[in-house]
Amino acid sequence: MATLPHEMTIEILLRLSVKDLLRFKCVSKPWCSSIDDPDFIKLHLSHSVKTNTNHSLILRHCEYHFFSVNYDSLKTTQRLNHPLGEQKTPIKILGTCNGLLALIDDNGRIFLWNPSTRKSQVLPSTEIEFSSPSIFFPRSTYYGFGYDPISDDYKLVRMVQVHGKNNSYLHSEAKVYSLRSNSWRRIKDFCFYLSFYREFGFLADNALYWMVLKTPQSGNRSLVGFDLGTEEFRFVELPDSCLNKRFCMNMKAMGGYLCLITSYTEFNDDVVDIWIMKESWIRLISWKKSESILGFPIVIPLAFSKSGDKVLFSIALHKFVWYDLGSKRVENVGIRGLPSSFDVDLYVESLVPLMVML
């Protein structure tokens, strides 16, 4: 029987789903070796990202139930078995990157999990290296998860800050976990203030982003980025029109770009603007409450359609709609088995392994 050239076999395998690839590892030893090869895993991931294929929504319901929805079809949900199994322990998603999810449970244990391969890994714990005062002071902890292509390493960032009233006590530290070394290390401290008890960063263009305060008395939040290659923090300018308004702002990553959702009042009307950062900030959508056909519940942009002319939104944490950027029409998305309420993230299915990278 004639066999296909190796290069042609690889080209065919690149176009398959992770589920099919895992099945086809049983076809032969050469196929198994090819599919497990680190170079093939990177090629398959790159093909999925470039062609906007092999993506799924991941839904978290009641803090510990997880479901996935194939993004190509958006037809039905599938129950996922997370690393803690049937334990009814609250779990939060710290971030997603290249098919890996960083999770934290109610006890502070952190996991990396690949839902597509069903592999997971518990991260080593790390202590806070500054001593807390004997009396209680609020503590803020910020996380972010991403990939550094220069060092070919997955990194988890943790920032901790303890502060008292009127800055009577202030200590902070930043640490980075490396999957390659399976260890934590402390990095240079940051020069800004964490404004919430806990917040998770968003990954875009090889950097992580959070909303922070430049000073404790600041009324407006500022945007700060962390370069995963240089491991340095920097402030990022907000859209000009946001600077002179009192606004509420949320953040998301969409299509590989940082996305801001700002809401404010203008001429006695509520307005929502959605911005994306390319070479500069671009206002993608602007709605007024008096005109909007979506209404003004919680509106979260998730992803562009393959053609780029529509945006998928999560509405009020319980349904999805397509928004056509040209016609400004809304199309409801009917997905069977949706839970009554949920948090949602988008991830790409991949073969990225979780053993310590050598």
CSV table of C-alpha atoms in Angstrom, one decimal:
chain,number,residue,atom,x,y,z
A,1,MET,CA,0.0,0.0,0.0
A,2,ALA,CA,1.4,3.4,-1.0
A,3,THR,CA,2.1,5.8,1.9
A,4,LEU,CA,1.8,9.6,1.9
A,5,PRO,CA,4.9,11.6,2.1
A,6,HIS,CA,5.7,12.8,5.7
A,7,GLU,CA,5.2,16.5,4.8
A,8,MET,CA,1.8,15.8,3.3
A,9,THR,CA,0.7,13.8,6.4
A,10,ILE,CA,1.7,16.7,8.6
A,11,GLU,CA,-0.3,19.1,6.4
A,12,ILE,CA,-3.4,16.9,6.8
A,13,LEU,CA,-2.9,16.5,10.6
A,14,LEU,CA,-2.5,20.3,11.1
A,15,ARG,CA,-6.1,20.7,10.0
A,16,LEU,CA,-7.6,18.2,12.4
A,17,SER,CA,-9.2,18.9,15.8
A,18,VAL,CA,-7.3,18.0,19.0
A,19,LYS,CA,-10.0,15.3,19.7
A,20,ASP,CA,-9.2,13.7,16.3
A,21,LEU,CA,-5.5,14.0,16.8
A,22,LEU,CA,-5.6,12.2,20.2
A,23,ARG,CA,-7.6,9.4,18.6
A,24,PHE,CA,-5.2,9.1,15.6
A,25,LYS,CA,-2.2,8.7,17.8
A,26,CYS,CA,-3.3,5.0,18.0
A,27,VAL,CA,-3.0,4.6,14.2
A,28,SER,CA,0.7,4.0,14.2
A,29,LYS,CA,3.9,4.7,16.0
A,30,PRO,CA,5.1,7.3,13.4
A,31,TRP,CA,1.7,9.1,13.7
A,32,CYS,CA,2.0,9.1,17.4
A,33,SER,CA,5.5,10.4,17.3
A,34,SER,CA,4.6,13.1,14.8
A,35,ILE,CA,1.6,14.3,16.9
A,36,ASP,CA,3.6,14.4,20.1
A,37,ASP,CA,6.5,16.3,18.5
A,38,PRO,CA,6.9,19.8,20.1
A,39,ASP,CA,7.3,21.4,16.7
A,40,PHE,CA,4.1,19.9,15.4
A,41,ILE,CA,2.2,21.0,18.6
A,42,LYS,CA,3.4,24.6,17.9
A,43,LEU,CA,2.5,24.3,14.2
A,44,HIS,CA,-1.0,23.0,15.0
A,45,LEU,CA,-1.5,25.8,17.6
A,46,SER,CA,-0.3,28.4,15.1
A,47,HIS,CA,-2.6,27.1,12.4
A,48,SER,CA,-5.6,27.2,14.7
A,49,VAL,CA,-4.9,30.8,15.7
A,50,LYS,CA,-4.3,32.0,12.2
A,51,THR,CA,-7.4,30.3,10.7
A,52,ASN,CA,-9.6,31.0,13.8
A,53,THR,CA,-10.4,27.3,14.1
A,54,ASN,CA,-10.5,24.8,17.0
A,55,HIS,CA,-11.8,27.5,19.4
A,56,SER,CA,-14.3,26.9,22.2
A,57,LEU,CA,-16.1,28.9,24.8
A,58,ILE,CA,-15.6,27.8,28.4
A,59,LEU,CA,-18.5,28.5,30.8
A,60,ARG,CA,-18.2,28.4,34.6
A,61,HIS,CA,-21.5,27.9,36.4
A,62,CYS,CA,-22.1,28.0,40.2
A,63,GLU,CA,-18.4,28.5,40.7
A,64,TYR,CA,-17.4,24.8,40.1
A,65,HIS,CA,-19.3,23.5,37.1
A,66,PHE,CA,-17.5,23.8,33.7
A,67,PHE,CA,-19.0,23.5,30.2
A,68,SER,CA,-17.5,24.0,26.8
A,69,VAL,CA,-19.2,25.1,23.5
A,70,ASN,CA,-17.6,24.6,20.1
A,71,TYR,CA,-17.1,28.1,18.7
A,72,ASP,CA,-17.5,26.9,15.0
A,73,SER,CA,-21.0,25.6,15.6
A,74,LEU,CA,-22.3,27.3,18.8
A,75,LYS,CA,-24.9,24.5,19.0
A,76,THR,CA,-24.7,22.7,22.3
A,77,THR,CA,-22.8,22.6,25.6
A,78,GLN,CA,-20.5,19.8,26.8
A,79,ARG,CA,-19.8,19.1,30.5
A,80,LEU,CA,-16.1,19.3,31.4
A,81,ASN,CA,-14.4,17.4,34.2
A,82,HIS,CA,-12.0,19.9,35.9
A,83,PRO,CA,-9.0,18.8,37.9
A,84,LEU,CA,-10.8,18.8,41.3
A,85,GLY,CA,-13.4,16.3,40.0
A,86,GLU,CA,-16.7,16.3,41.9
A,87,GLN,CA,-15.4,18.4,44.8
A,88,LYS,CA,-17.8,21.3,45.2
A,89,THR,CA,-15.0,23.8,45.8
A,90,PRO,CA,-15.2,27.3,44.2
A,91,ILE,CA,-12.8,27.6,41.3
A,92,LYS,CA,-11.9,30.8,39.4
A,93,ILE,CA,-10.1,31.1,36.1
A,94,LEU,CA,-7.0,33.3,36.5
A,95,GLY,CA,-6.4,33.3,32.7
A,96,THR,CA,-6.2,31.4,29.5
A,97,CYS,CA,-3.4,31.1,27.0
A,98,ASN,CA,-2.8,28.7,24.1
A,99,GLY,CA,-5.3,26.2,25.3
A,100,LEU,CA,-4.0,26.2,28.9
A,101,LEU,CA,-6.2,27.5,31.8
A,102,ALA,CA,-4.8,28.7,35.1
A,103,LEU,CA,-7.2,28.0,37.9
A,104,ILE,CA,-7.3,28.8,41.6
A,105,ASP,CA,-9.4,27.1,44.2
A,106,ASP,CA,-10.9,28.4,47.5
A,107,ASN,CA,-7.8,27.2,49.4
A,108,GLY,CA,-5.4,29.2,47.2
A,109,ARG,CA,-4.1,26.2,45.3
A,110,ILE,CA,-3.2,27.0,41.6
A,111,PHE,CA,-3.6,24.5,38.7
A,112,LEU,CA,-2.7,24.6,35.1
A,113,TRP,CA,-5.3,22.6,33.0
A,114,ASN,CA,-5.6,21.7,29.4
A,115,PRO,CA,-9.3,20.8,28.9
A,116,SER,CA,-8.6,19.3,25.4
A,117,THR,CA,-6.0,16.8,26.6
A,118,ARG,CA,-7.6,16.5,30.1
A,119,LYS,CA,-4.1,17.0,31.6
A,120,SER,CA,-3.5,19.2,34.7
A,121,GLN,CA,-0.7,20.2,37.0
A,122,VAL,CA,-0.6,21.7,40.5
A,123,LEU,CA,1.8,24.6,40.9
A,124,PRO,CA,4.1,24.7,43.8
A,125,SER,CA,3.0,27.1,46.5
A,126,THR,CA,5.0,30.2,47.3
A,127,GLU,CA,5.0,32.3,50.5
A,128,ILE,CA,4.6,36.1,50.7
A,129,GLU,CA,8.0,37.3,51.6
A,130,PHE,CA,7.1,40.4,53.6
A,131,SER,CA,5.8,40.1,57.1
A,132,SER,CA,2.2,41.3,57.7
A,133,PRO,CA,1.5,43.6,60.7
A,134,SER,CA,-0.1,42.1,63.8
A,135,ILE,CA,-3.4,44.0,63.1
A,136,PHE,CA,-5.5,43.3,60.1
A,137,PHE,CA,-4.9,45.3,57.0
A,138,PRO,CA,-6.6,44.7,53.6
A,139,ARG,CA,-4.7,42.6,51.1
A,140,SER,CA,-5.0,42.8,47.3
A,141,THR,CA,-3.8,39.9,45.1
A,142,TYR,CA,-3.7,40.3,41.3
A,143,TYR,CA,-2.9,37.4,38.9
A,144,GLY,CA,-2.2,37.1,35.2
A,145,PHE,CA,-1.2,34.1,32.9
A,146,GLY,CA,0.5,34.2,29.5
A,147,TYR,CA,3.2,32.9,27.2
A,148,ASP,CA,6.6,34.4,26.4
A,149,PRO,CA,7.6,33.4,22.9
A,150,ILE,CA,11.2,34.6,23.4
A,151,SER,CA,12.0,32.2,26.3
A,152,ASP,CA,9.3,29.7,25.1
A,153,ASP,CA,7.9,29.6,28.6
A,154,TYR,CA,4.4,29.9,30.2
A,155,LYS,CA,4.4,32.4,33.1
A,156,LEU,CA,2.0,33.2,35.9
A,157,VAL,CA,2.3,36.6,37.6
A,158,ARG,CA,1.2,37.2,41.1
A,159,MET,CA,1.1,40.7,42.7
A,160,VAL,CA,0.3,41.1,46.4
A,161,GLN,CA,-0.1,44.3,48.3
A,162,VAL,CA,-1.1,45.0,51.9
A,163,HIS,CA,-2.0,48.6,52.9
A,164,GLY,CA,-3.6,50.4,55.8
A,165,LYS,CA,-5.5,53.7,56.1
A,166,ASN,CA,-3.7,56.8,54.8
A,167,ASN,CA,-0.8,54.7,53.7
A,168,SER,CA,0.2,54.0,57.4
A,169,TYR,CA,1.4,50.6,56.2
A,170,LEU,CA,2.2,49.5,52.7
A,171,HIS,CA,4.1,46.5,51.4
A,172,SER,CA,4.0,44.8,48.1
A,173,GLU,CA,5.7,42.1,46.1
A,174,ALA,CA,5.5,40.6,42.6
A,175,LYS,CA,6.5,37.1,41.7
A,176,VAL,CA,6.5,35.1,38.5
A,177,TYR,CA,6.0,31.3,38.1
A,178,SER,CA,7.8,29.7,35.2
A,179,LEU,CA,6.5,26.4,33.8
A,180,ARG,CA,9.9,25.7,32.3
A,181,SER,CA,11.6,25.7,35.7
A,182,ASN,CA,8.4,24.8,37.7
A,183,SER,CA,9.3,27.5,40.3
A,184,TRP,CA,8.5,30.9,41.5
A,185,ARG,CA,10.9,33.9,41.7
A,186,ARG,CA,10.5,37.4,43.0
A,187,ILE,CA,10.9,40.3,40.5
A,188,LYS,CA,11.2,44.0,40.8
A,189,ASP,CA,8.4,45.6,42.9
A,190,PHE,CA,5.8,47.7,41.2
A,191,CYS,CA,5.1,51.4,41.8
A,192,PHE,CA,1.3,51.5,41.7
A,193,TYR,CA,-1.7,50.6,43.9
A,194,LEU,CA,-4.0,47.7,43.6
A,195,SER,CA,-7.6,48.8,43.9
A,196,PHE,CA,-9.5,45.6,44.5
A,197,TYR,CA,-9.3,42.5,46.7
A,198,ARG,CA,-8.6,40.3,43.7
A,199,GLU,CA,-8.3,40.9,40.0
A,200,PHE,CA,-7.2,38.8,37.0
A,201,GLY,CA,-5.2,40.3,34.1
A,202,PHE,CA,-5.9,39.9,30.4
A,203,LEU,CA,-3.4,38.7,27.8
A,204,ALA,CA,-2.8,40.6,24.5
A,205,ASP,CA,0.2,41.0,22.3
A,206,ASN,CA,2.6,39.1,24.7
A,207,ALA,CA,1.7,41.3,27.7
A,208,LEU,CA,-0.7,41.2,30.6
A,209,TYR,CA,-2.9,44.1,31.6
A,210,TRP,CA,-4.7,45.2,34.8
A,211,MET,CA,-6.6,48.3,36.0
A,212,VAL,CA,-4.8,49.9,38.9
A,213,LEU,CA,-4.5,53.3,40.8
A,214,LYS,CA,-1.5,55.6,40.4
A,215,THR,CA,-2.1,57.0,43.9
A,216,PRO,CA,-4.4,55.7,46.7
A,217,GLN,CA,-6.4,58.9,46.4
A,218,SER,CA,-6.9,58.7,42.6
A,219,GLY,CA,-10.5,58.7,41.6
A,220,ASN,CA,-9.8,57.2,38.1
A,221,ARG,CA,-8.2,53.8,37.5
A,222,SER,CA,-5.2,53.6,35.2
A,223,LEU,CA,-4.1,50.8,32.8
A,224,VAL,CA,-0.8,49.0,33.4
A,225,GLY,CA,0.9,46.4,31.3
A,226,PHE,CA,3.4,43.7,32.1
A,227,ASP,CA,5.8,42.6,29.3
A,228,LEU,CA,6.2,38.8,29.6
A,229,GLY,CA,9.6,39.0,27.9
A,230,THR,CA,11.3,41.8,29.8
A,231,GLU,CA,9.2,41.3,32.9
A,232,GLU,CA,8.7,45.0,33.3
A,233,PHE,CA,5.6,47.1,34.1
A,234,ARG,CA,4.6,50.2,32.2
A,235,PHE,CA,1.5,52.5,32.2
A,236,VAL,CA,-0.6,52.4,29.0
A,237,GLU,CA,-2.4,55.5,27.7
A,238,LEU,CA,-6.2,55.3,27.7
A,239,PRO,CA,-8.3,56.5,24.7
A,240,ASP,CA,-8.3,60.3,24.7
A,241,SER,CA,-12.0,60.6,25.1
A,242,CYS,CA,-11.9,58.7,28.3
A,243,LEU,CA,-9.5,61.1,30.0
A,244,ASN,CA,-12.0,63.9,30.7
A,245,LYS,CA,-15.0,61.8,31.6
A,246,ARG,CA,-16.1,60.0,34.8
A,247,PHE,CA,-16.6,56.5,33.5
A,248,CYS,CA,-16.8,52.9,34.5
A,249,MET,CA,-14.4,50.6,32.7
A,250,ASN,CA,-14.1,46.9,32.1
A,251,MET,CA,-11.4,45.1,30.2
A,252,LYS,CA,-11.2,42.0,28.0
A,253,ALA,CA,-9.0,40.4,25.4
A,254,MET,CA,-10.6,39.8,22.0
A,255,GLY,CA,-9.0,38.5,18.8
A,256,GLY,CA,-5.5,38.9,20.3
A,257,TYR,CA,-6.2,42.6,21.1
A,258,LEU,CA,-6.8,44.4,24.3
A,259,CYS,CA,-10.4,45.5,24.5
A,260,LEU,CA,-11.9,48.2,26.8
A,261,ILE,CA,-15.6,48.5,27.6
A,262,THR,CA,-16.3,52.0,29.0
A,263,SER,CA,-19.7,53.4,30.2
A,264,TYR,CA,-20.5,57.0,31.1
A,265,THR,CA,-23.3,59.6,31.0
A,266,GLU,CA,-23.4,62.2,28.2
A,267,PHE,CA,-26.3,64.7,27.7
A,268,ASN,CA,-28.4,62.7,30.2
A,269,ASP,CA,-28.0,59.5,28.2
A,270,ASP,CA,-26.0,56.5,29.2
A,271,VAL,CA,-23.3,55.5,26.7
A,272,VAL,CA,-21.2,52.4,26.2
A,273,ASP,CA,-18.0,52.5,24.0
A,274,ILE,CA,-16.0,49.5,23.0
A,275,TRP,CA,-12.4,50.1,22.1
A,276,ILE,CA,-9.7,47.8,20.8
A,277,MET,CA,-5.9,48.5,20.9
A,278,LYS,CA,-4.1,47.9,17.6
A,279,GLU,CA,-1.4,50.4,16.7
A,280,SER,CA,-3.6,52.8,18.7
A,281,TRP,CA,-7.0,52.8,20.3
A,282,ILE,CA,-9.9,52.3,17.9
A,283,ARG,CA,-13.5,52.8,18.9
A,284,LEU,CA,-15.2,49.7,17.5
A,285,ILE,CA,-18.7,50.3,18.8
A,286,SER,CA,-20.6,53.1,20.5
A,287,TRP,CA,-24.1,52.7,21.9
A,288,LYS,CA,-26.5,55.1,23.6
A,289,LYS,CA,-29.0,53.5,26.0
A,290,SER,CA,-31.9,55.4,24.2
A,291,GLU,CA,-30.9,53.9,20.9
A,292,SER,CA,-29.3,50.5,21.8
A,293,ILE,CA,-31.1,47.4,20.7
A,294,LEU,CA,-29.0,45.4,23.2
A,295,GLY,CA,-30.1,47.3,26.3
A,296,PHE,CA,-27.6,47.9,29.0
A,297,PRO,CA,-27.2,44.8,31.2
A,298,ILE,CA,-23.7,43.3,31.5
A,299,VAL,CA,-22.3,43.3,27.9
A,300,ILE,CA,-19.1,41.4,27.3
A,301,PRO,CA,-17.4,41.2,23.8
A,302,LEU,CA,-15.9,37.7,23.3
A,303,ALA,CA,-14.7,37.2,19.7
A,304,PHE,CA,-14.8,38.3,16.1
A,305,SER,CA,-16.5,36.1,13.5
A,306,LYS,CA,-14.2,34.4,11.0
A,307,SER,CA,-15.0,37.1,8.4
A,308,GLY,CA,-14.4,39.8,11.0
A,309,ASP,CA,-17.7,41.6,10.4
A,310,LYS,CA,-19.5,40.4,13.5
A,311,VAL,CA,-18.7,40.3,17.2
A,312,LEU,CA,-20.0,37.7,19.6
A,313,PHE,CA,-21.3,39.1,22.9
A,314,SER,CA,-22.3,37.6,26.2
A,315,ILE,CA,-25.4,39.4,27.5
A,316,ALA,CA,-26.2,39.6,31.2
A,317,LEU,CA,-24.2,36.5,31.9
A,318,HIS,CA,-27.0,34.2,30.5
A,319,LYS,CA,-27.1,34.4,26.7
A,320,PHE,CA,-25.1,35.1,23.5
A,321,VAL,CA,-25.8,37.3,20.5
A,322,TRP,CA,-24.0,38.2,17.3
A,323,TYR,CA,-23.7,41.9,16.6
A,324,ASP,CA,-23.2,42.9,12.9
A,325,LEU,CA,-20.7,45.8,12.8
A,326,GLY,CA,-22.0,47.0,9.4
A,327,SER,CA,-25.8,46.7,9.7
A,328,LYS,CA,-25.8,47.0,13.6
A,329,ARG,CA,-28.2,44.2,13.7
A,330,VAL,CA,-28.4,41.6,16.5
A,331,GLU,CA,-28.9,37.9,16.1
A,332,ASN,CA,-29.6,35.7,19.0
A,333,VAL,CA,-27.5,32.5,19.4
A,334,GLY,CA,-29.4,29.5,20.5
A,335,ILE,CA,-27.2,27.0,22.4
A,336,ARG,CA,-28.7,23.9,23.9
A,337,GLY,CA,-27.9,23.1,27.5
A,338,LEU,CA,-26.8,26.6,28.6
A,339,PRO,CA,-26.8,27.0,32.4
A,340,SER,CA,-29.0,29.7,33.8
A,341,SER,CA,-26.0,32.0,34.5
A,342,PHE,CA,-22.3,31.8,33.8
A,343,ASP,CA,-18.9,33.4,33.5
A,344,VAL,CA,-17.4,32.9,30.0
A,345,ASP,CA,-13.9,32.8,28.4
A,346,LEU,CA,-12.7,31.9,24.9
A,347,TYR,CA,-9.8,29.4,24.5
A,348,VAL,CA,-8.1,27.6,21.6
A,349,GLU,CA,-8.0,23.9,21.8
A,350,SER,CA,-4.4,22.7,21.7
A,351,LEU,CA,-2.0,19.8,22.5
A,352,VAL,CA,0.3,22.0,24.6
A,353,PRO,CA,1.7,19.7,27.3
A,354,LEU,CA,1.8,20.4,31.0
A,355,MET,CA,4.9,18.5,32.2
A,356,VAL,CA,7.7,20.7,33.3
A,357,MET,CA,9.3,22.1,30.1
A,358,LEU,CA,13.0,21.2,29.7
